[in-house]
């Protein structure tokens, strides 16, 4: 049974969402403030949480800061943020803070549950490609490739740079794995949305751009001048390195 941490200060909204999630088979932990949520994650109950649903408009510590602190403590925990206004600035700021996805309130039960399922799928082991599917495959070590110091182990789902392990959340890791599977090939934002987020119905490029920005901050020497994940203006992204 997947366990979800629901962080929402409105008691009626929180109770309704908890009821919906439990009816769909989820275990649910709840918190009314960011401070309560962080304390819960730091304790024994936090060990079983597999995903957080986070309202941005919280009393005290706001959702943006909560998201940043969750990312600092639990880099691989999927986070879906809730925004009441659908304000572009809130959405972009939340994604830059580390959220993997967002939904605008009021949200219907099917949409929320679908987003949670998709986020949990992204956290599952990445499927290995056969040698025939990998154009760069070169024998038994093909799942471990060194790209100018950035070592990607597709079997072990680890990434190191110059020997230092990088903690990548599932969304960022999947973006890197998708792009690096075919170095030099351009993938559009819609292709990445479909393969990483399973959002063929959404078409929101902000999810892709924010994830790429967070990924660059971790793997690039100078994120503003990326060597590994390069922008192809008007089309999408491709994997280098230059």
PDB file of C-alpha atoms in Angstrom:
ATOM      1  CA  UNK A   1       0.000   0.000   0.000  1.00  0.00           C
ATOM      2  CA  UNK A   2       1.659   3.289  -1.071  1.00  0.00           C
ATOM      3  CA  UNK A   3       1.813   5.891   1.685  1.00  0.00           C
ATOM      4  CA  UNK A   4       1.112   9.539   0.882  1.00  0.00           C
ATOM      5  CA  UNK A   5       1.824  12.571   3.058  1.00  0.00           C
ATOM      6  CA  UNK A   6      -0.934  15.157   2.544  1.00  0.00           C
ATOM      7  CA  UNK A   7       0.079  18.682   3.620  1.00  0.00           C
ATOM      8  CA  UNK A   8      -2.994  20.934   3.574  1.00  0.00           C
ATOM      9  CA  UNK A   9      -4.117  23.531   6.121  1.00  0.00           C
ATOM     10  CA  UNK A  10      -7.819  23.595   5.156  1.00  0.00           C
ATOM     11  CA  UNK A  11      -9.354  20.871   7.310  1.00  0.00           C
ATOM     12  CA  UNK A  12     -12.350  20.242   5.027  1.00  0.00           C
ATOM     13  CA  UNK A  13     -10.152  19.942   1.923  1.00  0.00           C
ATOM     14  CA  UNK A  14      -7.645  17.778   3.788  1.00  0.00           C
ATOM     15  CA  UNK A  15     -10.330  15.435   5.126  1.00  0.00           C
ATOM     16  CA  UNK A  16     -11.972  15.111   1.712  1.00  0.00           C
ATOM     17  CA  UNK A  17      -8.695  14.346  -0.042  1.00  0.00           C
ATOM     18  CA  UNK A  18      -7.690  11.879   2.650  1.00  0.00           C
ATOM     19  CA  UNK A  19     -11.018  10.045   2.242  1.00  0.00           C
ATOM     20  CA  UNK A  20     -10.567   9.853  -1.536  1.00  0.00           C
ATOM     21  CA  UNK A  21      -7.000   8.557  -1.258  1.00  0.00           C
ATOM     22  CA  UNK A  22      -7.900   5.932   1.338  1.00  0.00           C
ATOM     23  CA  UNK A  23     -10.768   4.725  -0.872  1.00  0.00           C
ATOM     24  CA  UNK A  24      -8.220   4.254  -3.656  1.00  0.00           C
ATOM     25  CA  UNK A  25      -6.051   2.106  -1.412  1.00  0.00           C
ATOM     26  CA  UNK A  26      -3.450   4.593  -0.201  1.00  0.00           C
ATOM     27  CA  UNK A  27      -2.158   4.921   3.307  1.00  0.00           C
ATOM     28  CA  UNK A  28      -2.322   8.592   4.286  1.00  0.00           C
ATOM     29  CA  UNK A  29      -0.410  10.731   6.749  1.00  0.00           C
ATOM     30  CA  UNK A  30      -1.651  14.311   7.175  1.00  0.00           C
ATOM     31  CA  UNK A  31      -0.166  17.606   8.304  1.00  0.00           C
ATOM     32  CA  UNK A  32      -1.784  21.032   8.585  1.00  0.00           C
ATOM     33  CA  UNK A  33       1.457  23.033   8.439  1.00  0.00           C
ATOM     34  CA  UNK A  34       4.865  22.740   6.861  1.00  0.00           C
ATOM     35  CA  UNK A  35       6.457  22.490  10.270  1.00  0.00           C
ATOM     36  CA  UNK A  36       4.262  19.493  11.150  1.00  0.00           C
ATOM     37  CA  UNK A  37       5.079  17.847   7.830  1.00  0.00           C
ATOM     38  CA  UNK A  38       8.846  18.214   8.254  1.00  0.00           C
ATOM     39  CA  UNK A  39       8.656  16.877  11.810  1.00  0.00           C
ATOM     40  CA  UNK A  40       6.635  13.891  10.598  1.00  0.00           C
ATOM     41  CA  UNK A  41       9.122  13.139   7.819  1.00  0.00           C
ATOM     42  CA  UNK A  42      11.973  13.250  10.315  1.00  0.00           C
ATOM     43  CA  UNK A  43      10.296  10.676  12.567  1.00  0.00           C
ATOM     44  CA  UNK A  44       9.407   6.995  12.339  1.00  0.00           C
ATOM     45  CA  UNK A  45       6.171   7.659  10.432  1.00  0.00           C
ATOM     46  CA  UNK A  46       8.108   9.507   7.770  1.00  0.00           C
ATOM     47  CA  UNK A  47      10.078   6.409   6.832  1.00  0.00           C
ATOM     48  CA  UNK A  48       7.071   4.882   5.069  1.00  0.00           C
ATOM     49  CA  UNK A  49       6.013   8.000   3.138  1.00  0.00           C
ATOM     50  CA  UNK A  50       6.492   7.439  -0.607  1.00  0.00           C
ATOM     51  CA  UNK A  51       5.059  10.712  -1.942  1.00  0.00           C
ATOM     52  CA  UNK A  52       4.058  14.141  -0.668  1.00  0.00           C
ATOM     53  CA  UNK A  53       1.078  16.217  -1.821  1.00  0.00           C
ATOM     54  CA  UNK A  54       1.892  19.772  -0.783  1.00  0.00           C
ATOM     55  CA  UNK A  55      -0.370  22.832  -0.702  1.00  0.00           C
ATOM     56  CA  UNK A  56       1.609  25.983  -1.526  1.00  0.00           C
ATOM     57  CA  UNK A  57      -0.490  28.368   0.573  1.00  0.00           C
ATOM     58  CA  UNK A  58       0.285  27.235   4.112  1.00  0.00           C
ATOM     59  CA  UNK A  59       0.304  29.253   7.345  1.00  0.00           C
ATOM     60  CA  UNK A  60       3.757  29.971   8.710  1.00  0.00           C
ATOM     61  CA  UNK A  61       6.330  28.302   6.495  1.00  0.00           C
ATOM     62  CA  UNK A  62       4.979  28.437   2.957  1.00  0.00           C
ATOM     63  CA  UNK A  63       4.895  25.512   0.571  1.00  0.00           C
ATOM     64  CA  UNK A  64       7.868  26.735  -1.456  1.00  0.00           C
ATOM     65  CA  UNK A  65      10.160  26.600   1.570  1.00  0.00           C
ATOM     66  CA  UNK A  66       8.669  23.279   2.675  1.00  0.00           C
ATOM     67  CA  UNK A  67       9.418  21.833  -0.756  1.00  0.00           C
ATOM     68  CA  UNK A  68      13.013  23.066  -0.629  1.00  0.00           C
ATOM     69  CA  UNK A  69      13.492  21.516   2.812  1.00  0.00           C
ATOM     70  CA  UNK A  70      11.925  18.232   1.730  1.00  0.00           C
ATOM     71  CA  UNK A  71      14.326  18.136  -1.209  1.00  0.00           C
ATOM     72  CA  UNK A  72      17.273  18.807   1.127  1.00  0.00           C
ATOM     73  CA  UNK A  73      16.232  15.972   3.470  1.00  0.00           C
ATOM     74  CA  UNK A  74      14.713  13.448   1.068  1.00  0.00           C
ATOM     75  CA  UNK A  75      16.069  14.121  -2.404  1.00  0.00           C
ATOM     76  CA  UNK A  76      14.206  11.248  -4.050  1.00  0.00           C
ATOM     77  CA  UNK A  77      10.741  11.761  -2.503  1.00  0.00           C
ATOM     78  CA  UNK A  78       8.207  12.697  -5.219  1.00  0.00           C
ATOM     79  CA  UNK A  79       6.387  15.958  -4.492  1.00  0.00           C
ATOM     80  CA  UNK A  80       3.131  17.074  -6.115  1.00  0.00           C
ATOM     81  CA  UNK A  81       2.194  20.647  -5.278  1.00  0.00           C
ATOM     82  CA  UNK A  82      -1.317  22.059  -5.013  1.00  0.00           C
ATOM     83  CA  UNK A  83      -1.960  25.630  -6.079  1.00  0.00           C
ATOM     84  CA  UNK A  84      -5.324  27.332  -5.626  1.00  0.00           C
ATOM     85  CA  UNK A  85      -4.896  30.126  -8.125  1.00  0.00           C
ATOM     86  CA  UNK A  86      -3.115  28.474 -11.003  1.00  0.00           C
ATOM     87  CA  UNK A  87      -0.820  31.518 -10.982  1.00  0.00           C
ATOM     88  CA  UNK A  88       2.054  31.007 -13.404  1.00  0.00           C
ATOM     89  CA  UNK A  89       4.559  32.549 -11.010  1.00  0.00           C
ATOM     90  CA  UNK A  90       3.525  30.206  -8.205  1.00  0.00           C
ATOM     91  CA  UNK A  91       3.748  27.197 -10.499  1.00  0.00           C
ATOM     92  CA  UNK A  92       7.188  28.110 -11.830  1.00  0.00           C
ATOM     93  CA  UNK A  93       8.508  28.949  -8.353  1.00  0.00           C
ATOM     94  CA  UNK A  94       7.169  25.671  -6.968  1.00  0.00           C
ATOM     95  CA  UNK A  95       8.724  23.658  -9.776  1.00  0.00           C
ATOM     96  CA  UNK A  96      12.039  25.440  -9.315  1.00  0.00           C
ATOM     97  CA  UNK A  97      11.858  24.629  -5.595  1.00  0.00           C
ATOM     98  CA  UNK A  98      11.832  20.937  -6.512  1.00  0.00           C
ATOM     99  CA  UNK A  99       8.234  19.859  -7.068  1.00  0.00           C
ATOM    100  CA  UNK A 100       7.818  17.083  -9.629  1.00  0.00           C
ATOM    101  CA  UNK A 101       4.298  17.988 -10.713  1.00  0.00           C
ATOM    102  CA  UNK A 102       1.388  20.242  -9.826  1.00  0.00           C
ATOM    103  CA  UNK A 103      -2.393  20.333  -9.829  1.00  0.00           C
ATOM    104  CA  UNK A 104      -4.655  23.371  -9.576  1.00  0.00           C
ATOM    105  CA  UNK A 105      -7.375  23.381  -6.918  1.00  0.00           C
ATOM    106  CA  UNK A 106     -10.176  22.538  -6.872  1.00  0.00           C
ATOM    107  CA  UNK A 107      -8.922  19.207  -8.141  1.00  0.00           C
ATOM    108  CA  UNK A 108     -11.121  16.232  -8.950  1.00  0.00           C
ATOM    109  CA  UNK A 109     -10.410  12.861  -7.401  1.00  0.00           C
ATOM    110  CA  UNK A 110      -9.581  11.135 -10.731  1.00  0.00           C
ATOM    111  CA  UNK A 111      -7.042  13.828 -11.679  1.00  0.00           C
ATOM    112  CA  UNK A 112      -5.307  13.763  -8.295  1.00  0.00           C
ATOM    113  CA  UNK A 113      -5.183   9.982  -8.195  1.00  0.00           C
ATOM    114  CA  UNK A 114      -3.848   9.845 -11.772  1.00  0.00           C
ATOM    115  CA  UNK A 115      -1.085  12.319 -10.956  1.00  0.00           C
ATOM    116  CA  UNK A 116      -0.137  10.339  -7.850  1.00  0.00           C
ATOM    117  CA  UNK A 117      -0.014   7.084  -9.822  1.00  0.00           C
ATOM    118  CA  UNK A 118       2.181   8.706 -12.465  1.00  0.00           C
ATOM    119  CA  UNK A 119       4.557  10.148  -9.856  1.00  0.00           C
ATOM    120  CA  UNK A 120       4.869   6.784  -8.111  1.00  0.00           C
ATOM    121  CA  UNK A 121       5.595   5.116 -11.460  1.00  0.00           C
ATOM    122  CA  UNK A 122       8.419   7.585 -12.030  1.00  0.00           C
ATOM    123  CA  UNK A 123       9.891   6.495  -8.709  1.00  0.00           C
ATOM    124  CA  UNK A 124       9.925   2.850  -9.772  1.00  0.00           C
ATOM    125  CA  UNK A 125      13.057   1.222 -11.268  1.00  0.00           C
ATOM    126  CA  UNK A 126      13.778   2.500 -14.751  1.00  0.00           C
ATOM    127  CA  UNK A 127      13.331  -0.212 -17.405  1.00  0.00           C
ATOM    128  CA  UNK A 128      16.594  -1.419 -18.905  1.00  0.00           C
ATOM    129  CA  UNK A 129      16.977  -1.236 -22.668  1.00  0.00           C
ATOM    130  CA  UNK A 130      18.074  -4.197 -24.716  1.00  0.00           C
ATOM    131  CA  UNK A 131      21.295  -3.974 -26.727  1.00  0.00           C
ATOM    132  CA  UNK A 132      19.211  -3.594 -29.874  1.00  0.00           C
ATOM    133  CA  UNK A 133      17.487  -0.552 -28.380  1.00  0.00           C
ATOM    134  CA  UNK A 134      20.726   1.157 -27.330  1.00  0.00           C
ATOM    135  CA  UNK A 135      22.711   2.529 -30.237  1.00  0.00           C
ATOM    136  CA  UNK A 136      25.743   3.028 -27.990  1.00  0.00           C
ATOM    137  CA  UNK A 137      25.675  -0.520 -26.553  1.00  0.00           C
ATOM    138  CA  UNK A 138      29.119  -2.081 -26.443  1.00  0.00           C
ATOM    139  CA  UNK A 139      28.868  -5.339 -24.553  1.00  0.00           C
ATOM    140  CA  UNK A 140      28.274  -6.133 -20.883  1.00  0.00           C
ATOM    141  CA  UNK A 141      29.322  -2.673 -19.661  1.00  0.00           C
ATOM    142  CA  UNK A 142      26.906  -0.831 -21.919  1.00  0.00           C
ATOM    143  CA  UNK A 143      24.604  -0.017 -18.992  1.00  0.00           C
ATOM    144  CA  UNK A 144      27.424   2.018 -17.435  1.00  0.00           C
ATOM    145  CA  UNK A 145      28.593   4.881 -19.621  1.00  0.00           C
ATOM    146  CA  UNK A 146      31.119   7.630 -18.964  1.00  0.00           C
ATOM    147  CA  UNK A 147      30.338  10.961 -20.598  1.00  0.00           C
ATOM    148  CA  UNK A 148      33.357  13.184 -19.961  1.00  0.00           C
ATOM    149  CA  UNK A 149      33.325  12.459 -16.220  1.00  0.00           C
ATOM    150  CA  UNK A 150      29.577  12.066 -15.837  1.00  0.00           C
ATOM    151  CA  UNK A 151      29.051   8.343 -15.245  1.00  0.00           C
ATOM    152  CA  UNK A 152      25.515   7.022 -15.714  1.00  0.00           C
ATOM    153  CA  UNK A 153      24.774   3.507 -14.485  1.00  0.00           C
ATOM    154  CA  UNK A 154      21.452   2.568 -16.035  1.00  0.00           C
ATOM    155  CA  UNK A 155      21.325  -0.794 -14.269  1.00  0.00           C
ATOM    156  CA  UNK A 156      22.127   0.535 -10.797  1.00  0.00           C
ATOM    157  CA  UNK A 157      20.254   3.822 -11.374  1.00  0.00           C
ATOM    158  CA  UNK A 158      23.180   5.850 -10.083  1.00  0.00           C
ATOM    159  CA  UNK A 159      24.889   8.942 -11.431  1.00  0.00           C
ATOM    160  CA  UNK A 160      28.333  10.157 -10.421  1.00  0.00           C
ATOM    161  CA  UNK A 161      30.381  13.123 -11.540  1.00  0.00           C
ATOM    162  CA  UNK A 162      34.152  12.825 -11.215  1.00  0.00           C
ATOM    163  CA  UNK A 163      33.567  10.064  -8.666  1.00  0.00           C
ATOM    164  CA  UNK A 164      31.053  11.994  -6.528  1.00  0.00           C
ATOM    165  CA  UNK A 165      27.568  10.467  -6.276  1.00  0.00           C
ATOM    166  CA  UNK A 166      24.699  12.755  -7.257  1.00  0.00           C
ATOM    167  CA  UNK A 167      21.326  12.408  -5.522  1.00  0.00           C
ATOM    168  CA  UNK A 168      18.765  12.933  -8.284  1.00  0.00           C
ATOM    169  CA  UNK A 169      15.015  12.832  -7.639  1.00  0.00           C
ATOM    170  CA  UNK A 170      13.163  10.309  -9.831  1.00  0.00           C
ATOM    171  CA  UNK A 171      11.900  12.915 -12.308  1.00  0.00           C
ATOM    172  CA  UNK A 172      15.332  14.431 -12.926  1.00  0.00           C
ATOM    173  CA  UNK A 173      16.928  10.996 -13.148  1.00  0.00           C
ATOM    174  CA  UNK A 174      14.411   9.850 -15.741  1.00  0.00           C
ATOM    175  CA  UNK A 175      14.939  12.998 -17.808  1.00  0.00           C
ATOM    176  CA  UNK A 176      18.675  12.290 -17.797  1.00  0.00           C
ATOM    177  CA  UNK A 177      18.175   8.624 -18.651  1.00  0.00           C
ATOM    178  CA  UNK A 178      15.817   9.435 -21.513  1.00  0.00           C
ATOM    179  CA  UNK A 179      18.135  12.034 -23.032  1.00  0.00           C
ATOM    180  CA  UNK A 180      21.350  10.047 -22.531  1.00  0.00           C
ATOM    181  CA  UNK A 181      19.881   6.898 -24.092  1.00  0.00           C
ATOM    182  CA  UNK A 182      20.551   8.410 -27.519  1.00  0.00           C
ATOM    183  CA  UNK A 183      23.289  11.051 -27.310  1.00  0.00           C
ATOM    184  CA  UNK A 184      22.910  13.714 -29.951  1.00  0.00           C
ATOM    185  CA  UNK A 185      19.242  12.977 -30.591  1.00  0.00           C
ATOM    186  CA  UNK A 186      16.837  15.845 -29.992  1.00  0.00           C
ATOM    187  CA  UNK A 187      13.786  15.077 -27.859  1.00  0.00           C
ATOM    188  CA  UNK A 188      10.907  17.526 -27.884  1.00  0.00           C
ATOM    189  CA  UNK A 189       9.258  18.684 -24.697  1.00  0.00           C
ATOM    190  CA  UNK A 190       6.121  16.769 -25.638  1.00  0.00           C
ATOM    191  CA  UNK A 191       8.162  13.580 -26.073  1.00  0.00           C
ATOM    192  CA  UNK A 192       9.698  14.061 -22.636  1.00  0.00           C
ATOM    193  CA  UNK A 193       6.296  14.814 -21.101  1.00  0.00           C
ATOM    194  CA  UNK A 194       4.940  11.563 -22.526  1.00  0.00           C
ATOM    195  CA  UNK A 195       7.903   9.379 -21.581  1.00  0.00           C
ATOM    196  CA  UNK A 196       8.785  10.856 -18.168  1.00  0.00           C
ATOM    197  CA  UNK A 197       5.560  12.366 -16.790  1.00  0.00           C
ATOM    198  CA  UNK A 198       3.017  10.298 -18.727  1.00  0.00           C
ATOM    199  CA  UNK A 199       1.248  13.604 -19.417  1.00  0.00           C
ATOM    200  CA  UNK A 200       0.231  13.200 -23.011  1.00  0.00           C
ATOM    201  CA  UNK A 201      -2.971  15.072 -22.134  1.00  0.00           C
ATOM    202  CA  UNK A 202      -1.341  18.068 -20.453  1.00  0.00           C
ATOM    203  CA  UNK A 203       1.246  19.574 -22.790  1.00  0.00           C
ATOM    204  CA  UNK A 204       2.796  21.795 -20.094  1.00  0.00           C
ATOM    205  CA  UNK A 205       6.400  22.466 -21.065  1.00  0.00           C
ATOM    206  CA  UNK A 206       7.069  24.152 -17.715  1.00  0.00           C
ATOM    207  CA  UNK A 207       7.389  20.722 -16.111  1.00  0.00           C
ATOM    208  CA  UNK A 208      10.149  19.790 -18.539  1.00  0.00           C
ATOM    209  CA  UNK A 209      11.976  23.111 -18.414  1.00  0.00           C
ATOM    210  CA  UNK A 210      11.976  23.196 -14.611  1.00  0.00           C
ATOM    211  CA  UNK A 211      13.232  19.606 -14.331  1.00  0.00           C
ATOM    212  CA  UNK A 212      15.999  20.322 -16.851  1.00  0.00           C
ATOM    213  CA  UNK A 213      16.962  23.441 -14.902  1.00  0.00           C
ATOM    214  CA  UNK A 214      17.217  21.475 -11.639  1.00  0.00           C
ATOM    215  CA  UNK A 215      19.134  18.706 -13.396  1.00  0.00           C
ATOM    216  CA  UNK A 216      21.630  21.164 -14.884  1.00  0.00           C
ATOM    217  CA  UNK A 217      22.229  22.681 -11.450  1.00  0.00           C
ATOM    218  CA  UNK A 218      23.455  19.264 -10.299  1.00  0.00           C
ATOM    219  CA  UNK A 219      25.375  17.889 -13.284  1.00  0.00           C
ATOM    220  CA  UNK A 220      26.775  20.916 -15.115  1.00  0.00           C
ATOM    221  CA  UNK A 221      29.964  22.781 -14.184  1.00  0.00           C
ATOM    222  CA  UNK A 222      28.286  26.022 -15.274  1.00  0.00           C
ATOM    223  CA  UNK A 223      24.499  25.527 -15.549  1.00  0.00           C
ATOM    224  CA  UNK A 224      24.147  28.651 -17.705  1.00  0.00           C
ATOM    225  CA  UNK A 225      26.563  27.098 -20.225  1.00  0.00           C
ATOM    226  CA  UNK A 226      25.503  23.426 -20.235  1.00  0.00           C
ATOM    227  CA  UNK A 227      27.703  20.753 -21.764  1.00  0.00           C
ATOM    228  CA  UNK A 228      25.532  17.721 -21.092  1.00  0.00           C
ATOM    229  CA  UNK A 229      21.889  18.774 -21.480  1.00  0.00           C
ATOM    230  CA  UNK A 230      21.734  21.254 -24.333  1.00  0.00           C
ATOM    231  CA  UNK A 231      18.791  23.325 -25.524  1.00  0.00           C
ATOM    232  CA  UNK A 232      17.863  23.131 -29.184  1.00  0.00           C
ATOM    233  CA  UNK A 233      15.809  26.281 -29.566  1.00  0.00           C
ATOM    234  CA  UNK A 234      12.376  25.751 -31.019  1.00  0.00           C
ATOM    235  CA  UNK A 235      12.613  21.959 -30.641  1.00  0.00           C
ATOM    236  CA  UNK A 236      13.661  20.630 -27.229  1.00  0.00           C
ATOM    237  CA  UNK A 237      16.746  19.125 -25.633  1.00  0.00           C
ATOM    238  CA  UNK A 238      19.597  16.793 -26.500  1.00  0.00           C
ATOM    239  CA  UNK A 239      22.341  15.115 -24.538  1.00  0.00           C
ATOM    240  CA  UNK A 240      25.998  16.027 -25.180  1.00  0.00           C
ATOM    241  CA  UNK A 241      28.584  16.348 -23.929  1.00  0.00           C
ATOM    242  CA  UNK A 242      30.225  19.089 -25.942  1.00  0.00           C
TER     243      UNK A 242
END
